[in-house]
PDB file of C-alpha atoms in Angstrom:
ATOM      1  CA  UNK N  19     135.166 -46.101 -30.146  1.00  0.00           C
ATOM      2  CA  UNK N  20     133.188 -45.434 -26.986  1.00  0.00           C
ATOM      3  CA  UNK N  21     130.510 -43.329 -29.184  1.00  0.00           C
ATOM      4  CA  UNK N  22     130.391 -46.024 -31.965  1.00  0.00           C
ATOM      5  CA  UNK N  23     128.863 -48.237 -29.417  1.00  0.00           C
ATOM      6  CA  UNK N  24     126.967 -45.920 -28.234  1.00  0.00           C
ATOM      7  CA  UNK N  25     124.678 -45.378 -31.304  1.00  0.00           C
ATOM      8  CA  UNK N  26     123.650 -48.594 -31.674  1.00  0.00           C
ATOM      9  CA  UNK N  27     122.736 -49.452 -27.949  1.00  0.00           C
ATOM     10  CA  UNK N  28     119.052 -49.694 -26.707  1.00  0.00           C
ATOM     11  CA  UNK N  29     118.780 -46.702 -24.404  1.00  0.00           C
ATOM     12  CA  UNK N  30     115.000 -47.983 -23.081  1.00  0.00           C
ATOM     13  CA  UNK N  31     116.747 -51.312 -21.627  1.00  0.00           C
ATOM     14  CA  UNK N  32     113.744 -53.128 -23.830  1.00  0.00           C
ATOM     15  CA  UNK N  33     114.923 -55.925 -25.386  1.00  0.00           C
ATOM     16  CA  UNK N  34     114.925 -56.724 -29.367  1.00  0.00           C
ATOM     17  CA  UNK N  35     113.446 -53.270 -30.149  1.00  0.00           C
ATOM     18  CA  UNK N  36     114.942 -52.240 -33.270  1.00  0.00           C
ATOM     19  CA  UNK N  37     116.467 -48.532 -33.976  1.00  0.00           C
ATOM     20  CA  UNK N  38     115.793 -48.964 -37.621  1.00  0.00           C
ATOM     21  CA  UNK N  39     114.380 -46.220 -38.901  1.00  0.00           C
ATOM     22  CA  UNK N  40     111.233 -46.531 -41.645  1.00  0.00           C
ATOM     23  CA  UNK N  41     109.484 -43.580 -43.651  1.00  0.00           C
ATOM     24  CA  UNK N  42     106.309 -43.831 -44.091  1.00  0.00           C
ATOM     25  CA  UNK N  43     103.685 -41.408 -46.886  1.00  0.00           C
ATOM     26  CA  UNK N  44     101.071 -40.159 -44.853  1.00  0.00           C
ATOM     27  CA  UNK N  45      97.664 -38.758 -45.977  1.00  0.00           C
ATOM     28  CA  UNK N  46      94.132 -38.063 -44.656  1.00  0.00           C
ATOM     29  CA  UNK N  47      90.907 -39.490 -45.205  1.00  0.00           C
ATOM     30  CA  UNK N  48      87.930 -38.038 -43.472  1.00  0.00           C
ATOM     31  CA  UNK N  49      90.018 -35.683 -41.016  1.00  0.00           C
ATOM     32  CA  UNK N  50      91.848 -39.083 -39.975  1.00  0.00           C
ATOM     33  CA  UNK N  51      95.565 -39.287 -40.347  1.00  0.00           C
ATOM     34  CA  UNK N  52      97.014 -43.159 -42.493  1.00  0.00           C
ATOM     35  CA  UNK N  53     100.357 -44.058 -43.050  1.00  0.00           C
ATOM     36  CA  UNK N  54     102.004 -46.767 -45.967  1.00  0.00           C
ATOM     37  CA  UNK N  55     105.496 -47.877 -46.006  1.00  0.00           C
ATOM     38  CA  UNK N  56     107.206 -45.015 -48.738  1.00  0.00           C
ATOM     39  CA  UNK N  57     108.418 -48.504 -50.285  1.00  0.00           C
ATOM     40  CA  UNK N  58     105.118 -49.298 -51.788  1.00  0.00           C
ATOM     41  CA  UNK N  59     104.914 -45.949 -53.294  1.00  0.00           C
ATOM     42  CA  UNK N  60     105.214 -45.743 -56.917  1.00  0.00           C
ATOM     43  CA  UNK N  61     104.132 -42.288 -57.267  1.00  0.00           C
ATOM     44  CA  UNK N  62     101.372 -39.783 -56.467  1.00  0.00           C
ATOM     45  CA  UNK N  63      99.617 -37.976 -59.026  1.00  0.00           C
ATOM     46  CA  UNK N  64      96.353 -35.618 -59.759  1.00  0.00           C
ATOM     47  CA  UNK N  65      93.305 -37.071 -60.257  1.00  0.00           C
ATOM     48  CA  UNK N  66      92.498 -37.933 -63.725  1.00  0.00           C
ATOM     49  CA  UNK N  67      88.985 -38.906 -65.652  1.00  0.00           C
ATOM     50  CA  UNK N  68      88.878 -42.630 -64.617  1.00  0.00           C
ATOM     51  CA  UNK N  69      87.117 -44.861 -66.704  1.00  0.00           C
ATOM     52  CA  UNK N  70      84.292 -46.825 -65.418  1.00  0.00           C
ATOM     53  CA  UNK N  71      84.440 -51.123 -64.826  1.00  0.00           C
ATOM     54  CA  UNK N  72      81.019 -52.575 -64.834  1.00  0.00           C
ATOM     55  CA  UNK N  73      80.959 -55.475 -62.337  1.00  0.00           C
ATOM     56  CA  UNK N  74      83.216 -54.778 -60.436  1.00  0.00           C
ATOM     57  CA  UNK N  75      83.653 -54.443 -56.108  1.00  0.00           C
ATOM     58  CA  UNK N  76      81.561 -51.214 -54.904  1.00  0.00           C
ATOM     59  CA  UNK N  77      84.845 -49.915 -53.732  1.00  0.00           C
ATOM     60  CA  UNK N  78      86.435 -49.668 -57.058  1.00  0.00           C
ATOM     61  CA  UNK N  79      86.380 -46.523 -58.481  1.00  0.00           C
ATOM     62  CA  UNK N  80      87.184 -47.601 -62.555  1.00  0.00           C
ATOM     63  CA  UNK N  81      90.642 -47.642 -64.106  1.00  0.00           C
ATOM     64  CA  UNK N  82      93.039 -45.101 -65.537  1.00  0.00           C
ATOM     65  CA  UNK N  83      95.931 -45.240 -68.374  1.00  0.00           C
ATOM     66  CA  UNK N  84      99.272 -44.221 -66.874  1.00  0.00           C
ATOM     67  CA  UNK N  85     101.743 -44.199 -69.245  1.00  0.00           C
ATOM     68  CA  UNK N  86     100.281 -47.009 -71.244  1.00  0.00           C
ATOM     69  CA  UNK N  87      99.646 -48.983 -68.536  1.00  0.00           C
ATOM     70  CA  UNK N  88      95.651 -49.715 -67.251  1.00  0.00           C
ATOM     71  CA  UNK N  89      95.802 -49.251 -63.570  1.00  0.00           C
ATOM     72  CA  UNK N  90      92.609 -49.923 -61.027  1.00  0.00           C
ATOM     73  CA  UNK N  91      91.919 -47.013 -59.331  1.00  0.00           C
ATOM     74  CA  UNK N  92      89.985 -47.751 -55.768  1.00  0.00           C
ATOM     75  CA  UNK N  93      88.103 -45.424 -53.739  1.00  0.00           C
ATOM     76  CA  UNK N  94      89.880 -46.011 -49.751  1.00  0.00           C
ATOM     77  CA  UNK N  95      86.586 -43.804 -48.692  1.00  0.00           C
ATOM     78  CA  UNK N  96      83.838 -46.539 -50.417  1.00  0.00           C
ATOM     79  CA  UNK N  97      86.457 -49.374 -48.927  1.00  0.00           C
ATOM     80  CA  UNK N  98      85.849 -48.052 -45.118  1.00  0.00           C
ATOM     81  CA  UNK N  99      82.335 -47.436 -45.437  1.00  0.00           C
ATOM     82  CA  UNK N 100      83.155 -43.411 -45.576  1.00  0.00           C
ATOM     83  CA  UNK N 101      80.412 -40.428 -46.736  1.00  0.00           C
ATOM     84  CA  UNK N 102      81.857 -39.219 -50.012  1.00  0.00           C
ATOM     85  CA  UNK N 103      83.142 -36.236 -50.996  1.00  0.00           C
ATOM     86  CA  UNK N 104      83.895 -33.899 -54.171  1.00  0.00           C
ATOM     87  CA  UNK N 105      87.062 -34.570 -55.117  1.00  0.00           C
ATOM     88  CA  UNK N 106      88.949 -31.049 -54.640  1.00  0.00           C
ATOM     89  CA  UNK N 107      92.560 -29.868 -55.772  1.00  0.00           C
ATOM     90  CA  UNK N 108      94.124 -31.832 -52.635  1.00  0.00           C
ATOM     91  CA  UNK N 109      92.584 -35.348 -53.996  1.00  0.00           C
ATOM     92  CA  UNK N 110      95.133 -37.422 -54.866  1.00  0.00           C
ATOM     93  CA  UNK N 111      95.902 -40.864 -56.252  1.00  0.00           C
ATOM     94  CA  UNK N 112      98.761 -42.988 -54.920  1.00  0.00           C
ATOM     95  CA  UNK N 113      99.925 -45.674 -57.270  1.00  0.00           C
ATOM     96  CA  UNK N 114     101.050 -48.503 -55.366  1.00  0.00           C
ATOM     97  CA  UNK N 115     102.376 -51.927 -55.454  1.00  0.00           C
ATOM     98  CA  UNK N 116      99.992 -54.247 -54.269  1.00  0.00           C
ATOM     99  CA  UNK N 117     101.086 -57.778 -54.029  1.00  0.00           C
ATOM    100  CA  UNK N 118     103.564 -57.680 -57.374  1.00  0.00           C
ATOM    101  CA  UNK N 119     100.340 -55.217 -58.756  1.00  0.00           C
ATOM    102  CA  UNK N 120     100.164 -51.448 -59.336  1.00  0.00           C
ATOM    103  CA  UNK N 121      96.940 -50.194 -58.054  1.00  0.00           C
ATOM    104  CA  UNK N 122      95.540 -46.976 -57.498  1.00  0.00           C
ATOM    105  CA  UNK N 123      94.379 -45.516 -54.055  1.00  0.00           C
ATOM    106  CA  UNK N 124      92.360 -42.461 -54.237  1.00  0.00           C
ATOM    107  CA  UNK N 125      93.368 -40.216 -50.574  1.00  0.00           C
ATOM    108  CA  UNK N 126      91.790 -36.982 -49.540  1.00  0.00           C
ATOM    109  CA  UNK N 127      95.614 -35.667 -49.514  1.00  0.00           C
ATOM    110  CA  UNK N 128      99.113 -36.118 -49.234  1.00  0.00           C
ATOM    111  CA  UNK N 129     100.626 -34.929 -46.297  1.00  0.00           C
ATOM    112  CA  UNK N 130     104.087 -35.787 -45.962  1.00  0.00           C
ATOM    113  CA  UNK N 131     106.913 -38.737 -46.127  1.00  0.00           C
ATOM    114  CA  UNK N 132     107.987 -39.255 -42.033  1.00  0.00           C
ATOM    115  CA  UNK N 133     110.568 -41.265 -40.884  1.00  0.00           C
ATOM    116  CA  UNK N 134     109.810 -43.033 -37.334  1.00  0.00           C
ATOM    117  CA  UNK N 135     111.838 -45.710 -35.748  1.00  0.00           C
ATOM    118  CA  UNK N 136     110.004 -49.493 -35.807  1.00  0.00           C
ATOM    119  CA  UNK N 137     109.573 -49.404 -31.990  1.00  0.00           C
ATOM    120  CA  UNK N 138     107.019 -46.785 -32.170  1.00  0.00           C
ATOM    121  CA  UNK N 139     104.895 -48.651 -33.849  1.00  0.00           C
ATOM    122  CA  UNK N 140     101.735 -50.290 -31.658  1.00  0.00           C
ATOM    123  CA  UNK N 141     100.008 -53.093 -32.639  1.00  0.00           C
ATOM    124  CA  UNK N 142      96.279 -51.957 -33.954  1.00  0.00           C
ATOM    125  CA  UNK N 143      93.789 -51.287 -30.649  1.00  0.00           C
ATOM    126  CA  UNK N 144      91.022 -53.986 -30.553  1.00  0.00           C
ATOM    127  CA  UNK N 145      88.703 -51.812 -31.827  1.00  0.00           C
ATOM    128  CA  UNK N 146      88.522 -50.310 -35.144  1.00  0.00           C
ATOM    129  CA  UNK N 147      88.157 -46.811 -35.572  1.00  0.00           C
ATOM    130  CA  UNK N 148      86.705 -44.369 -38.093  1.00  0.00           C
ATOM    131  CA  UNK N 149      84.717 -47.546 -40.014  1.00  0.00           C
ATOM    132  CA  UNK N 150      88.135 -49.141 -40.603  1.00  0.00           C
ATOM    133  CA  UNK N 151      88.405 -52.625 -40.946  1.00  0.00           C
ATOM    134  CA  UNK N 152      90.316 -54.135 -38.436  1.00  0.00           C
ATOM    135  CA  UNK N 153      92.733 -56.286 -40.662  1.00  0.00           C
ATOM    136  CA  UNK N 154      93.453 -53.161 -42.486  1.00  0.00           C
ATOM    137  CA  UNK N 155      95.620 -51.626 -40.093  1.00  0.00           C
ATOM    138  CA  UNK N 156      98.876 -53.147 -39.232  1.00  0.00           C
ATOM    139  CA  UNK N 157      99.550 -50.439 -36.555  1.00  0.00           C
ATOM    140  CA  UNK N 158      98.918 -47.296 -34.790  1.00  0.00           C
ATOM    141  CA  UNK N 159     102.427 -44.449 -33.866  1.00  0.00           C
ATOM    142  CA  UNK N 160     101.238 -42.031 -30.634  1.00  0.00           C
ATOM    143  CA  UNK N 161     102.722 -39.014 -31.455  1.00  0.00           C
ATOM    144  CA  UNK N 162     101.860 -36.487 -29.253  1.00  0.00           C
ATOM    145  CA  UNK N 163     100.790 -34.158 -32.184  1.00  0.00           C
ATOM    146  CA  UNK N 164      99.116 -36.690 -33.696  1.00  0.00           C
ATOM    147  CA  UNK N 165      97.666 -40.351 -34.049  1.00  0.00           C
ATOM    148  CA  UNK N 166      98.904 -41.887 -37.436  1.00  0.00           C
ATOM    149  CA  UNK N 167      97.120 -45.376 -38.477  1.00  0.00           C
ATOM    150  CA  UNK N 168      99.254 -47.815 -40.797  1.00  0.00           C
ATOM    151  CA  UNK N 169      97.769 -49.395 -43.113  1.00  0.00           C
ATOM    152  CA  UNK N 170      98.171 -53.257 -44.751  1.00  0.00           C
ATOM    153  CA  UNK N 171      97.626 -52.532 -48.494  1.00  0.00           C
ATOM    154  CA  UNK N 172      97.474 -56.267 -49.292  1.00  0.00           C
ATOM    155  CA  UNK N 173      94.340 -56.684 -46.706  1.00  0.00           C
ATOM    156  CA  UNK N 174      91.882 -53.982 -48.609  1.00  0.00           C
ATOM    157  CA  UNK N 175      90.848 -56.259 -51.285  1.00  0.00           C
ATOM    158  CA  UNK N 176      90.190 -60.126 -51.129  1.00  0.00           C
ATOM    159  CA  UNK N 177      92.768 -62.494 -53.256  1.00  0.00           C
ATOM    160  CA  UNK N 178      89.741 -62.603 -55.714  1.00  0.00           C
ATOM    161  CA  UNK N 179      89.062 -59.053 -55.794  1.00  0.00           C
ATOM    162  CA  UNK N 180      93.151 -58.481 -57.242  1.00  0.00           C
ATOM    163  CA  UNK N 181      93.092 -61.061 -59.365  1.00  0.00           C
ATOM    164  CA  UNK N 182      89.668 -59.805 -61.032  1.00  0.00           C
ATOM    165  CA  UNK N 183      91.302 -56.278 -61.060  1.00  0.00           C
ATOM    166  CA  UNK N 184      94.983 -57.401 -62.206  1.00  0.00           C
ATOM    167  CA  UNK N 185      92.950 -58.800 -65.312  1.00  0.00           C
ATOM    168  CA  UNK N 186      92.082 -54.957 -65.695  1.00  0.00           C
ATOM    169  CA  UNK N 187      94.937 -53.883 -66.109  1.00  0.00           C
ATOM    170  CA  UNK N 188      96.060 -56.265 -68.913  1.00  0.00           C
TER     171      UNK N 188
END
């Protein structure tokens, strides 16, 4: 019994800090290190041809047709006022659900799915980093291998801009 209580006690004495454990899909852009919750994650394929959208945000690379369904495909590097690259055989797109809407995030590459427990989470430093918008990031983990930036999907594009590009993919 003595070990059953055990495992769920805070052992920092900080109070409501959670031991819940989240994953979290990270990738890189521009030698920088981003994190999403897994949950949003519908899956992460190759890059395709996508299909140009006159009219449409800069950041918004076209659409593609995933199993019958038009998805809007936007470029995270054009978003953060990044240099572009060639895509290369690490480029990815990860399909996500964005507000009740698949959309399509184009990532330099996939790293790996981590698991880290909510408390490590930071809030976002005052300043943005790396040309990131500051109410893109919901939070920063200090790992001593690495700094990993989370990311708020739902703040990348305006209201407008999703419901211009959920009419895309009609």
């Amino acid at each position: 019994m003595g070990n059953a209580l055990t495992i769920h006690r805070d052992q920092s004495n900080k109070e409501d800090v959670s031991g819940e454990l989240i994953q979290l899909v990270s990738f890189k852009l521009d030698e920088e290190e981003y994190g999403v919750d897994v949950l949003k994650v519908r899956e992460i394929i190759r890059m395709p041809s996508i299909t140009r959208v006159p009219n449409t945000p800069h950041y918004v690379e076209g659409v593609i047709n995933l199993r019958g369904k038009v998805i809007p495909i936007m470029s995270i590097r054009r978003r953060f006022g990044l240099s572009e690259v060639e895509n290369d055989k690490s480029t990815r797109i990860m399909v996500m659900d964005v507000d009740g809407e698949l959309m399509g995030f184009i990532v330099d590459s996939v790293s790996e799915v981590i698991r880290i427990a909510q408390h490590e989470i930071q809030p976002p430093p005052p300043v943005a980093t790396s040309g990131i918008d500051q109410e893109c990031m919901s939070g920063v983990i200090n790992q001593p291998e690495r700094l990993l930036i989370l990311l708020d999907l739902e703040k990348m594009s305006s209201k407008e801009d999703r419901k211009m590009l959920s009419n895309l993919s009609i």
